[in-house]
Short mmCIF file of C-alpha atoms in Angstrom, two decimals:
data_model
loop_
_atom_site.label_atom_id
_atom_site.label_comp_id
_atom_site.label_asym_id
_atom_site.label_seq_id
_atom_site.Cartn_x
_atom_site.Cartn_y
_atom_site.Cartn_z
CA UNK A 1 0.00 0.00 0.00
CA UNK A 2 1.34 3.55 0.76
CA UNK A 3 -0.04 5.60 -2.44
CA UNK A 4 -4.12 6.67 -1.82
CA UNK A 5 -3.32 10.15 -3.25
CA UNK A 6 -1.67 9.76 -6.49
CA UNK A 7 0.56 12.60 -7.13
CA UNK A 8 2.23 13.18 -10.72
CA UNK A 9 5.98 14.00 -11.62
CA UNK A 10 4.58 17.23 -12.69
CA UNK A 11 2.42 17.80 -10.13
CA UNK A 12 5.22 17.58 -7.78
CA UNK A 13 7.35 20.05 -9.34
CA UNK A 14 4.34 22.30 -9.51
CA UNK A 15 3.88 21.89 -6.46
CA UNK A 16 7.30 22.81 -5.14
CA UNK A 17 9.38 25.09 -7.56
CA UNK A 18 12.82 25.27 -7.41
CA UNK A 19 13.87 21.38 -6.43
CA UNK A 20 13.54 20.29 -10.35
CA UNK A 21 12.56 17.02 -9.63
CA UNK A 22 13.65 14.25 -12.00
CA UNK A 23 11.65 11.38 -10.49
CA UNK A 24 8.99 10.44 -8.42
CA UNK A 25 8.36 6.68 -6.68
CA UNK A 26 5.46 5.39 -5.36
CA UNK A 27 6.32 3.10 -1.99
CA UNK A 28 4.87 0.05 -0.70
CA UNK A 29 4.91 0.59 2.62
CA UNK A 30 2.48 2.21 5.00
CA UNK A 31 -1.41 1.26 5.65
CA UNK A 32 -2.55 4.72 6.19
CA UNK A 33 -0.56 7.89 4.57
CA UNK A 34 0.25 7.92 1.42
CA UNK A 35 4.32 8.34 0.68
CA UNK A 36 6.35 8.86 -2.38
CA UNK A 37 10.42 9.07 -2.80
CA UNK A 38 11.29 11.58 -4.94
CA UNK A 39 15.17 12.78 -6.63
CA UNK A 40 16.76 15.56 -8.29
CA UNK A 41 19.94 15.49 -9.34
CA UNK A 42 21.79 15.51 -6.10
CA UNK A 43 19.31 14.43 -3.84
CA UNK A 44 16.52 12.01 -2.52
CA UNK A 45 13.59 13.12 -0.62
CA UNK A 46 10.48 11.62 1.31
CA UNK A 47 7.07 13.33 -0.22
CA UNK A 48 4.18 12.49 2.03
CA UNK A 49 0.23 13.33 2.56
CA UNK A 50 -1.16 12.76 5.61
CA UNK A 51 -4.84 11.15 4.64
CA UNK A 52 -6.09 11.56 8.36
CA UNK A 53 -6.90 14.74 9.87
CA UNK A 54 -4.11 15.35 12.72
CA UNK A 55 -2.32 18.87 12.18
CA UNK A 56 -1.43 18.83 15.64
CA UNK A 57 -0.14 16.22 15.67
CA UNK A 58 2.10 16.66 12.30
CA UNK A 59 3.31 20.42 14.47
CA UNK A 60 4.34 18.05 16.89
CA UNK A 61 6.08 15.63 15.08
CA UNK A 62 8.01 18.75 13.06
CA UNK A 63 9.08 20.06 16.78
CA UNK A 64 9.83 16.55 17.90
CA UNK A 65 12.22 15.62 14.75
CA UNK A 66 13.98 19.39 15.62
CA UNK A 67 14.51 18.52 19.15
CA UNK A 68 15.90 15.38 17.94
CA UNK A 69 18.23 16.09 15.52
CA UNK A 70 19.36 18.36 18.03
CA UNK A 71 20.48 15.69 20.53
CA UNK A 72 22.54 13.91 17.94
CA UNK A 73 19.69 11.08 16.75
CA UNK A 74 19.98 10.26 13.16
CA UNK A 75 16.36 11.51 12.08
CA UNK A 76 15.02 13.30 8.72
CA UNK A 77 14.13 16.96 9.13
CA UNK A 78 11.02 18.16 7.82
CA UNK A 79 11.91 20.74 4.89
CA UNK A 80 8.83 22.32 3.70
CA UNK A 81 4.70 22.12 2.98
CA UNK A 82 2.65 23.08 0.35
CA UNK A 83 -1.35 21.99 -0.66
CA UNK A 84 -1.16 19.16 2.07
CA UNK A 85 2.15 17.59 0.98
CA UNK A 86 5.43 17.55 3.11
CA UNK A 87 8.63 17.13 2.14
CA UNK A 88 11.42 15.54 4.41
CA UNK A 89 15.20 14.87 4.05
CA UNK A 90 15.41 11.19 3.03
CA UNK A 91 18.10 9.27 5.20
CA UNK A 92 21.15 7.70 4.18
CA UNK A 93 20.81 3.69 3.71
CA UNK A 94 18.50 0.80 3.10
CA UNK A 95 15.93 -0.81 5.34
CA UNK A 96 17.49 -4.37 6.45
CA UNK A 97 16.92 -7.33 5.29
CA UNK A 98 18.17 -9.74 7.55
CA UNK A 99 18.83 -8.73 11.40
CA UNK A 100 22.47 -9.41 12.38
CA UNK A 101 24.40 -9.20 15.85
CA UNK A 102 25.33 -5.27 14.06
CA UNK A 103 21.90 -4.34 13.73
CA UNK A 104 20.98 -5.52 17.43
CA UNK A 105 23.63 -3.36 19.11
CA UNK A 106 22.70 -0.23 16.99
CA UNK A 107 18.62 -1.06 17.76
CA UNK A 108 19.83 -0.83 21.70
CA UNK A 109 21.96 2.26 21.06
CA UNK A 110 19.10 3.98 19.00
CA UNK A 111 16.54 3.55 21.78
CA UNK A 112 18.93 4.01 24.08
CA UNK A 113 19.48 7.63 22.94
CA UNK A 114 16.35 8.35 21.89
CA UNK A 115 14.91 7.77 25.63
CA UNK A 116 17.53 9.63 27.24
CA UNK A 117 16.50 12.46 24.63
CA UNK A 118 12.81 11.67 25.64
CA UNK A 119 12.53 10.97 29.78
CA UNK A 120 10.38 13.22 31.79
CA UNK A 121 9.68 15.39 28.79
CA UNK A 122 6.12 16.53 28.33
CA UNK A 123 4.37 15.57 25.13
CA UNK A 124 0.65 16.00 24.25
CA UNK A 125 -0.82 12.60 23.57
CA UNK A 126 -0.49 8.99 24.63
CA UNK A 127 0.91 6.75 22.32
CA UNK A 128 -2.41 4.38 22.61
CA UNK A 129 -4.32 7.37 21.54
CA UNK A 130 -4.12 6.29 17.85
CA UNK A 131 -3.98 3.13 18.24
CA UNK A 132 -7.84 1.84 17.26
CA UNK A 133 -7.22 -0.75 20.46
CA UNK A 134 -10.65 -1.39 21.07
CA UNK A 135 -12.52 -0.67 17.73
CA UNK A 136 -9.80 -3.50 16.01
CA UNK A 137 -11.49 -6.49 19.14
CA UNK A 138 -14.70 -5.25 17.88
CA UNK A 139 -14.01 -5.74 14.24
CA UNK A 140 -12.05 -9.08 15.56
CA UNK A 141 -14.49 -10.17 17.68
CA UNK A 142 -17.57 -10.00 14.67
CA UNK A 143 -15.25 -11.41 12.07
CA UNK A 144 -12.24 -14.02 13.71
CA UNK A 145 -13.52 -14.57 17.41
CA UNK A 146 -11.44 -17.61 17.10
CA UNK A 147 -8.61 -15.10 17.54
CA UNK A 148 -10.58 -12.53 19.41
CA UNK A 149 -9.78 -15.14 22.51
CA UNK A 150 -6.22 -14.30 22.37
CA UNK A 151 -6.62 -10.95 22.31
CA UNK A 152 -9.37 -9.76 24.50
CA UNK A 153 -7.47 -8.94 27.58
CA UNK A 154 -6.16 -6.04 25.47
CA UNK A 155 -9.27 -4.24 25.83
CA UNK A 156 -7.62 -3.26 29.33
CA UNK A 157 -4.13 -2.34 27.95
CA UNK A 158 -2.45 0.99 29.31
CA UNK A 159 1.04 1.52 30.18
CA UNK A 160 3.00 3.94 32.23
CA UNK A 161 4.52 7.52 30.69
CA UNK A 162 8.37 7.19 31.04
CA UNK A 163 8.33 9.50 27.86
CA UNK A 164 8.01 9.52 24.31
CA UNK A 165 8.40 6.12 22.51
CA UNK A 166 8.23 5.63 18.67
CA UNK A 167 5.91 2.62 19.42
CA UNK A 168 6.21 1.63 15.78
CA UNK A 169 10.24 0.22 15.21
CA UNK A 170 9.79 -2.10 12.30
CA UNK A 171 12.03 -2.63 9.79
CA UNK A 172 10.73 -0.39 7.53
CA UNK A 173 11.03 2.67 10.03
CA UNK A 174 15.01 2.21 9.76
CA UNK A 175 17.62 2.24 7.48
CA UNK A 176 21.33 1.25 7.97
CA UNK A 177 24.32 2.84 6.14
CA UNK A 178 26.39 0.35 7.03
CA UNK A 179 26.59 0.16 10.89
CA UNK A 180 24.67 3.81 11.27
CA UNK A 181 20.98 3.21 12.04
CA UNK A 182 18.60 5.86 11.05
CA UNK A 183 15.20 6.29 12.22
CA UNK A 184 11.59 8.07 10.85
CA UNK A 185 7.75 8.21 11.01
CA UNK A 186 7.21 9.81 13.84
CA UNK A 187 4.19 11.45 13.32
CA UNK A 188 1.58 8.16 15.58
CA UNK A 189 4.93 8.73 18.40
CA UNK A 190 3.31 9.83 21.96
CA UNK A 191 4.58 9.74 25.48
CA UNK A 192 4.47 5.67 26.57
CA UNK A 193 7.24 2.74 28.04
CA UNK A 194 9.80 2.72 27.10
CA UNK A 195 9.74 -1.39 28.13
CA UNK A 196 7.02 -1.33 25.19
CA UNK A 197 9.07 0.60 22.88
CA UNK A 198 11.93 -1.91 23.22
CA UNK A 199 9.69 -4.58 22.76
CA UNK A 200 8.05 -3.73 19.88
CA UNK A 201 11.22 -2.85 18.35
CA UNK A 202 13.19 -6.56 18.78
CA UNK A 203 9.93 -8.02 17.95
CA UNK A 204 10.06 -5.94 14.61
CA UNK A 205 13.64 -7.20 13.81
CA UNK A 206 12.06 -10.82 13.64
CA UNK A 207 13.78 -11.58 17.04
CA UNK A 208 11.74 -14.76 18.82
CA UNK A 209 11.57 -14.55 22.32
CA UNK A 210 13.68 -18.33 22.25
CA UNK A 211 16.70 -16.41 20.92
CA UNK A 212 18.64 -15.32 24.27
CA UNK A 213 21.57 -14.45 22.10
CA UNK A 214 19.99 -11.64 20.37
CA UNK A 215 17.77 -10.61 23.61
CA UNK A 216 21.11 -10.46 25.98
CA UNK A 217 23.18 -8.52 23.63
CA UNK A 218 20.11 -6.21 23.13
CA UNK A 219 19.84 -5.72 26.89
CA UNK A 220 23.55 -4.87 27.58
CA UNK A 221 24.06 -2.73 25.21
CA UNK A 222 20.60 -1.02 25.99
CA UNK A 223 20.89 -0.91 29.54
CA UNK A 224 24.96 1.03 29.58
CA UNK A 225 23.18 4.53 29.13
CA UNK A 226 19.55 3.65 29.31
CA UNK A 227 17.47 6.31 31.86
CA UNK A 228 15.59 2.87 32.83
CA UNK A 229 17.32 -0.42 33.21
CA UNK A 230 15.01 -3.49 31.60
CA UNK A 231 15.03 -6.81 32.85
CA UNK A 232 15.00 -9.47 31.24
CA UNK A 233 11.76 -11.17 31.89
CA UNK A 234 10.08 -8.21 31.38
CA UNK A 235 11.46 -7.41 27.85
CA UNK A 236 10.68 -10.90 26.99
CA UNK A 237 7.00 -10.76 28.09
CA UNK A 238 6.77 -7.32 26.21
CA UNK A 239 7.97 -9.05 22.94
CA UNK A 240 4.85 -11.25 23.56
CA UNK A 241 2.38 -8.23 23.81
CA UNK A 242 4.02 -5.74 21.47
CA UNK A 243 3.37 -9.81 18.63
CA UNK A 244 -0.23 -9.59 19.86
CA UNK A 245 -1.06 -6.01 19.79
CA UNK A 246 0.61 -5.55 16.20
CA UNK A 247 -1.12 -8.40 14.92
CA UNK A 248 -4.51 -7.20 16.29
CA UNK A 249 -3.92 -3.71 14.44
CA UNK A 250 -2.63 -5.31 10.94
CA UNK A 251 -5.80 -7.58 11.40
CA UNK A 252 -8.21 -4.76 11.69
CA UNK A 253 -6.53 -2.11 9.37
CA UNK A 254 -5.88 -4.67 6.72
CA UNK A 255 -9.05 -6.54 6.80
CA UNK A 256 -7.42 -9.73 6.41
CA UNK A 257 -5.78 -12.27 8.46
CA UNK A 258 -3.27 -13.15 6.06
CA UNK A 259 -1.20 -10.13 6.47
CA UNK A 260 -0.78 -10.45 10.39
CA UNK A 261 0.28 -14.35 10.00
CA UNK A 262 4.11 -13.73 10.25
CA UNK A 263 3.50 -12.34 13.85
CA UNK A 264 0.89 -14.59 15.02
#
């Protein structure tokens, strides 16, 4: 998915005078805003058009990405806006394909940083504000009640504000050039854990909660500058929510049980 606008080469440089675009891409990923790359000559770009009404929260995001850029994470700033489109720096890098013991450390480092950047700072919304939570068990609970069972006790899911947490670290939220992890999408952040925020991240780098390798390495690099040391019991029983809540949203935003299979 990622394209329910469709913008032209064209329209783009319409649009924005002065970049002299020479190509425009439509991407693949994202359920619910649409995103094109663009290039000119020199460089690459991230076009994208929010298809939900949240100006505050895109303000936010455009202060958030400032403030962290600012504290040395390696995050796209947000350029310019015209007619409803918004153009950000595109990072350096490709998303991963496979997860190695070098993507591991940098994960840790990443939210490492980004929580000492984030801790007792005051943001606007929750993280779970966005999140659909209990419309997706209703939608679940009509249509697959056969995995509505697994899920229901998330009707009661909350979690404690240790600051703002991404929420959302799958692969394709990060790129690598070589060893240097960058990070992006901001915009559905909000103040959260940062247990959850961990979790949700290894369990986006395919990492099973089996593989102690992976989780320990994680957790000591992690923990060395970390405002809140995790344990690891706890980071292991996150993995297992931060499986079931993802698969509950891709469920209900995708319509389709297929598509939430690989984290069932």
């Amino acid at each position: 998915m990622g394209i329910k606008t469709k913008l032209t080469l064209k329209e783009l440089n319409d649009i924005f005078e002065g970049y002299n675009f020479i190509s425009i891409e439509a991407t693949l990923y994202g359920v619910i805003d649409t995103t094109y790359i663009a290039s000119t000559q020199t460089d690459d770009y991230i076009i994208k058009k929010y298809e939900r009404d949240i100006k505050d929260r895109i303000e936010t995001d455009k202060k958030l990405l400032e403030h962290l850029k600012l504290s040395g994470l390696n995050v796209p700033a947000f350029l310019e806006e015209k007619n409803g489109w918004y153009i950000y720096e595109k990072l350096s890098g490709d998303v991963p394909k496979g997860t190695t013991t070098a993507h591991i450390q940098a994960l840790a480092r990443l939210l490492s940083d980004l929580h000492r950047a984030t801790h007792k700072r005051s943001f606007p919304n929750p993280f779970l504000e966005s999140c659909e939570v209990k419309q997706s068990l209703k939608y679940i609970k009509s249509n697959y009640y056969h995995y509505f069972k697994k899920f229901q006790h998330l009707y009661d899911f909350d979690m404690p504000n240790d600051g703002l947490i991404h929420g959302d670290i799958f692969k394709d939220n990060t790129v690598f050039d070589e060893n240097k992890i960058g990070i992006f999408d901001f915009i559905d952040s909000g103040y959260g854990s940062f247990l959850f925020d961990c979790g949700v991240a290894l369990t986006g780098f395919g990492v099973k909660s089996t593989n102690n390798y992976y989780i320990n390495l994680f957790l000591n690099t992690y923990n060395q500058k970390a405002p809140k040391k995790l344990k690891k019991s706890e980071l292991i029983n996150e993995m297992e929510l931060a499986s079931k809540f993802y698969t509950l949203l891709r469920i209900y935003r995708n319509q389709n049980i297929n598509n939430a299979k690989e984290l069932l």
